[in-house]
Structure formats: structure tokens, C-alpha cells
N, C-alpha and C. Protein backbone atom coordinates (compact mmCIF):
# COMPACT_ATOMS: atom_id res chain seq x y z
N MET A 1 31.81 -11.41 -13.64
CA MET A 1 31.60 -9.97 -13.76
C MET A 1 30.48 -9.50 -12.83
N LYS A 2 29.46 -10.34 -12.65
CA LYS A 2 28.37 -9.96 -11.77
C LYS A 2 28.87 -9.77 -10.34
N ARG A 3 29.85 -10.58 -9.96
CA ARG A 3 30.38 -10.49 -8.60
C ARG A 3 30.93 -9.10 -8.32
N GLN A 4 31.67 -8.58 -9.28
CA GLN A 4 32.24 -7.26 -9.10
C GLN A 4 31.14 -6.21 -8.99
N GLY A 5 30.09 -6.38 -9.76
CA GLY A 5 28.97 -5.45 -9.71
C GLY A 5 28.31 -5.44 -8.34
N TRP A 6 28.12 -6.62 -7.78
CA TRP A 6 27.51 -6.72 -6.45
C TRP A 6 28.43 -6.12 -5.39
N LEU A 7 29.72 -6.34 -5.52
CA LEU A 7 30.66 -5.79 -4.54
C LEU A 7 30.67 -4.27 -4.63
N VAL A 8 30.64 -3.75 -5.85
CA VAL A 8 30.62 -2.30 -6.03
C VAL A 8 29.34 -1.72 -5.43
N MET A 9 28.21 -2.38 -5.68
CA MET A 9 26.94 -1.90 -5.15
C MET A 9 26.96 -1.90 -3.62
N ALA A 10 27.48 -2.96 -3.03
CA ALA A 10 27.56 -3.05 -1.58
C ALA A 10 28.47 -1.95 -1.03
N ALA A 11 29.58 -1.71 -1.70
CA ALA A 11 30.51 -0.67 -1.25
C ALA A 11 29.87 0.71 -1.33
N VAL A 12 29.12 0.96 -2.40
CA VAL A 12 28.45 2.25 -2.55
C VAL A 12 27.45 2.45 -1.43
N LEU A 13 26.67 1.41 -1.13
CA LEU A 13 25.69 1.52 -0.05
C LEU A 13 26.37 1.74 1.29
N ALA A 14 27.48 1.07 1.51
CA ALA A 14 28.18 1.21 2.78
C ALA A 14 28.82 2.59 2.92
N LEU A 15 29.25 3.18 1.82
CA LEU A 15 29.96 4.45 1.87
C LEU A 15 29.05 5.66 1.67
N ALA A 16 27.78 5.44 1.32
CA ALA A 16 26.87 6.56 1.07
C ALA A 16 26.78 7.53 2.24
N PRO A 17 26.67 7.05 3.50
CA PRO A 17 26.60 8.02 4.60
C PRO A 17 27.86 8.89 4.69
N LEU A 18 29.01 8.32 4.36
CA LEU A 18 30.25 9.10 4.40
C LEU A 18 30.25 10.15 3.31
N ALA A 19 29.75 9.80 2.15
CA ALA A 19 29.72 10.74 1.03
C ALA A 19 28.80 11.92 1.35
N ALA A 20 27.73 11.65 2.07
CA ALA A 20 26.80 12.72 2.44
C ALA A 20 27.47 13.73 3.37
N ARG A 21 28.50 13.30 4.08
CA ARG A 21 29.20 14.18 5.00
C ARG A 21 30.51 14.70 4.40
N ALA A 22 30.69 14.58 3.11
CA ALA A 22 31.95 14.94 2.46
C ALA A 22 32.12 16.43 2.23
N ASP A 23 31.16 17.23 2.68
CA ASP A 23 31.26 18.67 2.44
C ASP A 23 31.97 19.39 3.58
N HIS A 24 32.83 18.69 4.28
CA HIS A 24 33.59 19.31 5.36
C HIS A 24 34.65 20.23 4.78
N HIS A 25 35.00 21.21 5.57
CA HIS A 25 35.99 22.18 5.14
C HIS A 25 37.39 21.77 5.62
N PRO A 26 38.44 22.42 5.14
CA PRO A 26 39.81 21.98 5.42
C PRO A 26 40.18 21.78 6.88
N GLY A 27 39.54 22.46 7.82
CA GLY A 27 39.91 22.33 9.23
C GLY A 27 39.53 21.00 9.83
N GLY A 28 38.83 20.15 9.13
CA GLY A 28 38.44 18.85 9.65
C GLY A 28 36.94 18.71 9.70
N GLY A 29 36.26 19.74 10.09
CA GLY A 29 34.80 19.71 10.16
C GLY A 29 34.24 20.84 9.34
N ARG A 30 32.98 21.10 9.49
CA ARG A 30 32.36 22.20 8.76
C ARG A 30 32.92 23.53 9.26
N ASP A 31 33.11 24.43 8.34
CA ASP A 31 33.60 25.76 8.65
C ASP A 31 34.87 25.74 9.51
N GLY A 32 35.73 24.75 9.26
CA GLY A 32 37.00 24.70 9.97
C GLY A 32 36.90 24.12 11.37
N ASP A 33 35.79 23.51 11.71
CA ASP A 33 35.62 22.88 13.03
C ASP A 33 36.68 21.79 13.19
N LYS A 34 37.56 21.95 14.15
CA LYS A 34 38.68 21.03 14.33
C LYS A 34 38.24 19.67 14.88
N GLU A 35 37.02 19.54 15.32
CA GLU A 35 36.58 18.30 15.94
C GLU A 35 35.88 17.37 14.96
N GLY A 36 36.08 17.56 13.69
CA GLY A 36 35.56 16.64 12.70
C GLY A 36 34.05 16.63 12.58
N GLY A 37 33.41 17.77 12.76
CA GLY A 37 31.98 17.85 12.56
C GLY A 37 31.16 17.74 13.82
N LYS A 38 31.77 17.68 14.99
CA LYS A 38 31.01 17.55 16.22
C LYS A 38 30.12 18.77 16.46
N GLY A 39 30.47 19.90 15.91
CA GLY A 39 29.67 21.10 16.07
C GLY A 39 28.66 21.28 14.94
N ARG A 40 28.32 20.18 14.27
CA ARG A 40 27.44 20.22 13.11
C ARG A 40 26.10 20.86 13.44
N GLY A 41 25.51 20.50 14.58
CA GLY A 41 24.23 21.08 14.95
C GLY A 41 24.33 22.57 15.19
N ASP A 42 25.43 23.00 15.82
CA ASP A 42 25.63 24.43 16.06
C ASP A 42 25.80 25.16 14.74
N TRP A 43 26.53 24.55 13.82
CA TRP A 43 26.73 25.15 12.51
C TRP A 43 25.39 25.33 11.79
N MET A 44 24.57 24.28 11.81
CA MET A 44 23.29 24.35 11.12
C MET A 44 22.36 25.35 11.79
N ALA A 45 22.33 25.36 13.12
CA ALA A 45 21.48 26.31 13.85
C ALA A 45 21.88 27.74 13.51
N LYS A 46 23.17 27.98 13.41
CA LYS A 46 23.65 29.32 13.07
C LYS A 46 23.25 29.69 11.64
N LYS A 47 23.45 28.76 10.70
CA LYS A 47 23.10 29.03 9.30
C LYS A 47 21.61 29.27 9.12
N LEU A 48 20.79 28.55 9.91
CA LEU A 48 19.33 28.68 9.79
C LEU A 48 18.76 29.78 10.69
N ASP A 49 19.64 30.39 11.48
CA ASP A 49 19.23 31.46 12.41
C ASP A 49 18.12 30.96 13.34
N LEU A 50 18.36 29.81 13.96
CA LEU A 50 17.37 29.22 14.86
C LEU A 50 17.43 29.84 16.25
N THR A 51 16.30 29.83 16.92
CA THR A 51 16.28 30.25 18.32
C THR A 51 16.94 29.14 19.14
N PRO A 52 17.35 29.44 20.36
CA PRO A 52 17.95 28.39 21.20
C PRO A 52 17.00 27.19 21.39
N ASP A 53 15.70 27.46 21.53
CA ASP A 53 14.73 26.37 21.68
C ASP A 53 14.67 25.51 20.42
N GLN A 54 14.66 26.16 19.27
CA GLN A 54 14.64 25.41 18.01
C GLN A 54 15.91 24.59 17.84
N ALA A 55 17.05 25.16 18.20
CA ALA A 55 18.32 24.44 18.09
C ALA A 55 18.32 23.21 19.00
N THR A 56 17.80 23.35 20.20
CA THR A 56 17.72 22.22 21.14
C THR A 56 16.83 21.12 20.58
N ARG A 57 15.68 21.51 20.03
CA ARG A 57 14.78 20.51 19.44
C ARG A 57 15.42 19.84 18.22
N MET A 58 16.15 20.63 17.41
CA MET A 58 16.81 20.07 16.24
C MET A 58 17.86 19.03 16.66
N LYS A 59 18.61 19.32 17.72
CA LYS A 59 19.61 18.37 18.21
C LYS A 59 18.95 17.09 18.70
N ALA A 60 17.81 17.23 19.37
CA ALA A 60 17.11 16.06 19.88
C ALA A 60 16.61 15.18 18.73
N VAL A 61 16.08 15.79 17.70
CA VAL A 61 15.61 15.04 16.54
C VAL A 61 16.78 14.35 15.86
N GLY A 62 17.91 15.05 15.73
CA GLY A 62 19.10 14.45 15.13
C GLY A 62 19.58 13.25 15.90
N GLU A 63 19.56 13.33 17.22
CA GLU A 63 19.99 12.21 18.07
C GLU A 63 19.03 11.02 17.92
N GLU A 64 17.73 11.31 17.87
CA GLU A 64 16.75 10.24 17.66
C GLU A 64 16.99 9.53 16.33
N GLN A 65 17.26 10.32 15.30
CA GLN A 65 17.51 9.74 13.98
C GLN A 65 18.78 8.91 13.96
N ARG A 66 19.82 9.40 14.64
CA ARG A 66 21.07 8.65 14.71
C ARG A 66 20.85 7.31 15.40
N LYS A 67 20.11 7.33 16.50
CA LYS A 67 19.83 6.07 17.22
C LYS A 67 18.98 5.13 16.38
N ALA A 68 18.02 5.68 15.64
CA ALA A 68 17.15 4.85 14.79
C ALA A 68 17.94 4.21 13.64
N MET A 69 18.94 4.91 13.13
CA MET A 69 19.72 4.41 12.00
C MET A 69 20.80 3.42 12.41
N GLU A 70 21.18 3.44 13.67
CA GLU A 70 22.29 2.58 14.12
C GLU A 70 22.08 1.10 13.80
N PRO A 71 20.91 0.50 14.11
CA PRO A 71 20.73 -0.92 13.78
C PRO A 71 20.77 -1.18 12.27
N LEU A 72 20.30 -0.23 11.49
CA LEU A 72 20.33 -0.39 10.04
C LEU A 72 21.76 -0.35 9.52
N ARG A 73 22.57 0.57 10.07
CA ARG A 73 23.98 0.64 9.68
C ARG A 73 24.71 -0.65 10.06
N ASP A 74 24.41 -1.15 11.26
CA ASP A 74 25.05 -2.39 11.71
C ASP A 74 24.67 -3.56 10.80
N ALA A 75 23.39 -3.65 10.46
CA ALA A 75 22.92 -4.74 9.58
C ALA A 75 23.56 -4.62 8.20
N LEU A 76 23.67 -3.40 7.70
CA LEU A 76 24.30 -3.20 6.39
C LEU A 76 25.77 -3.62 6.42
N LYS A 77 26.46 -3.27 7.48
CA LYS A 77 27.87 -3.66 7.59
C LYS A 77 28.02 -5.18 7.59
N ILE A 78 27.15 -5.87 8.29
CA ILE A 78 27.19 -7.34 8.32
C ILE A 78 26.99 -7.90 6.91
N LYS A 79 26.01 -7.38 6.19
CA LYS A 79 25.74 -7.86 4.83
C LYS A 79 26.91 -7.58 3.89
N VAL A 80 27.50 -6.40 4.01
CA VAL A 80 28.65 -6.07 3.17
C VAL A 80 29.81 -7.02 3.47
N ASP A 81 30.04 -7.28 4.74
CA ASP A 81 31.11 -8.22 5.12
C ASP A 81 30.84 -9.62 4.58
N GLU A 82 29.58 -10.06 4.65
CA GLU A 82 29.21 -11.38 4.12
C GLU A 82 29.47 -11.44 2.61
N LEU A 83 29.06 -10.39 1.91
CA LEU A 83 29.29 -10.35 0.46
C LEU A 83 30.78 -10.34 0.13
N ARG A 84 31.55 -9.58 0.91
CA ARG A 84 32.98 -9.52 0.67
C ARG A 84 33.61 -10.91 0.83
N LEU A 85 33.19 -11.65 1.85
CA LEU A 85 33.71 -13.01 2.05
C LEU A 85 33.35 -13.91 0.89
N LEU A 86 32.11 -13.80 0.39
CA LEU A 86 31.69 -14.61 -0.75
C LEU A 86 32.50 -14.28 -2.00
N VAL A 87 32.70 -12.99 -2.23
CA VAL A 87 33.48 -12.58 -3.40
C VAL A 87 34.92 -13.07 -3.29
N ASP A 88 35.49 -12.91 -2.11
CA ASP A 88 36.87 -13.37 -1.90
C ASP A 88 37.00 -14.87 -2.09
N ALA A 89 35.93 -15.60 -1.74
CA ALA A 89 35.93 -17.06 -1.89
C ALA A 89 35.54 -17.48 -3.31
N LYS A 90 35.34 -16.49 -4.18
CA LYS A 90 34.95 -16.74 -5.57
C LYS A 90 33.66 -17.56 -5.64
N ALA A 91 32.69 -17.15 -4.85
CA ALA A 91 31.40 -17.82 -4.82
C ALA A 91 30.69 -17.63 -6.16
N SER A 92 29.75 -18.51 -6.42
CA SER A 92 29.00 -18.43 -7.67
C SER A 92 28.09 -17.21 -7.66
N ASP A 93 27.69 -16.79 -8.85
CA ASP A 93 26.78 -15.65 -8.96
C ASP A 93 25.47 -15.94 -8.24
N ASP A 94 25.01 -17.20 -8.27
CA ASP A 94 23.76 -17.54 -7.59
C ASP A 94 23.88 -17.30 -6.09
N LYS A 95 25.01 -17.66 -5.50
CA LYS A 95 25.19 -17.43 -4.07
C LYS A 95 25.26 -15.93 -3.76
N LEU A 96 25.89 -15.18 -4.64
CA LEU A 96 26.00 -13.74 -4.43
C LEU A 96 24.64 -13.07 -4.52
N THR A 97 23.86 -13.43 -5.51
CA THR A 97 22.55 -12.77 -5.67
C THR A 97 21.57 -13.23 -4.62
N ALA A 98 21.81 -14.36 -3.97
CA ALA A 98 20.92 -14.82 -2.90
C ALA A 98 21.08 -13.95 -1.66
N LYS A 99 22.21 -13.29 -1.51
CA LYS A 99 22.44 -12.43 -0.34
C LYS A 99 21.77 -11.11 -0.57
């Protein structure tokens, strides 16, 4: 039973970033953006009534954050894959909790 709990926890962690972006509208992206959210910064700048300079700085910060998170996302994916292999191999609870 513990194995299933660990797998569920790993799945939740892996899917959390997707859930945070689940507020897209029917057109594919926010406010019907057909490109699946690529205009997210423009949407936010418009909603916040930012000046062009503020919007440019906001995009730069967003890009920095995306780059900073990339290694963490990659490491998380590796760990989730490792756990999935252990669960599929019916590894002991001790091996699962060691990961």
C-alpha cells in the first residue's frame, strides 16, 4: 500500500506545474489564445495594465524563472521515472522510501 502512496505523491509533484496552468480557456490558451498560452505574458500585462517597459521586464523575469526551474523539472522527472520503475518491479517499501 505504501508503494501506491509514493507513486501518487510522485505523480502529484510531477503534474503540479500542469495543474497551475489549468485555467486556460476553451480556445487552447488564456482568453481563447489559439497558441496554447504562448501569449501568457501579453495577457497578464494587459490584465495588470502594465506599461511597455514593465511588460518587457516582466517577460525577462519570467524567462529567467523558466530557465532556473528547468534543471529542477528535469531532476524531478528522473526521480519520478526511477520510482515508477521500482513500483513496476514491485520493489520493497524500503527501496521505495530510500528514493
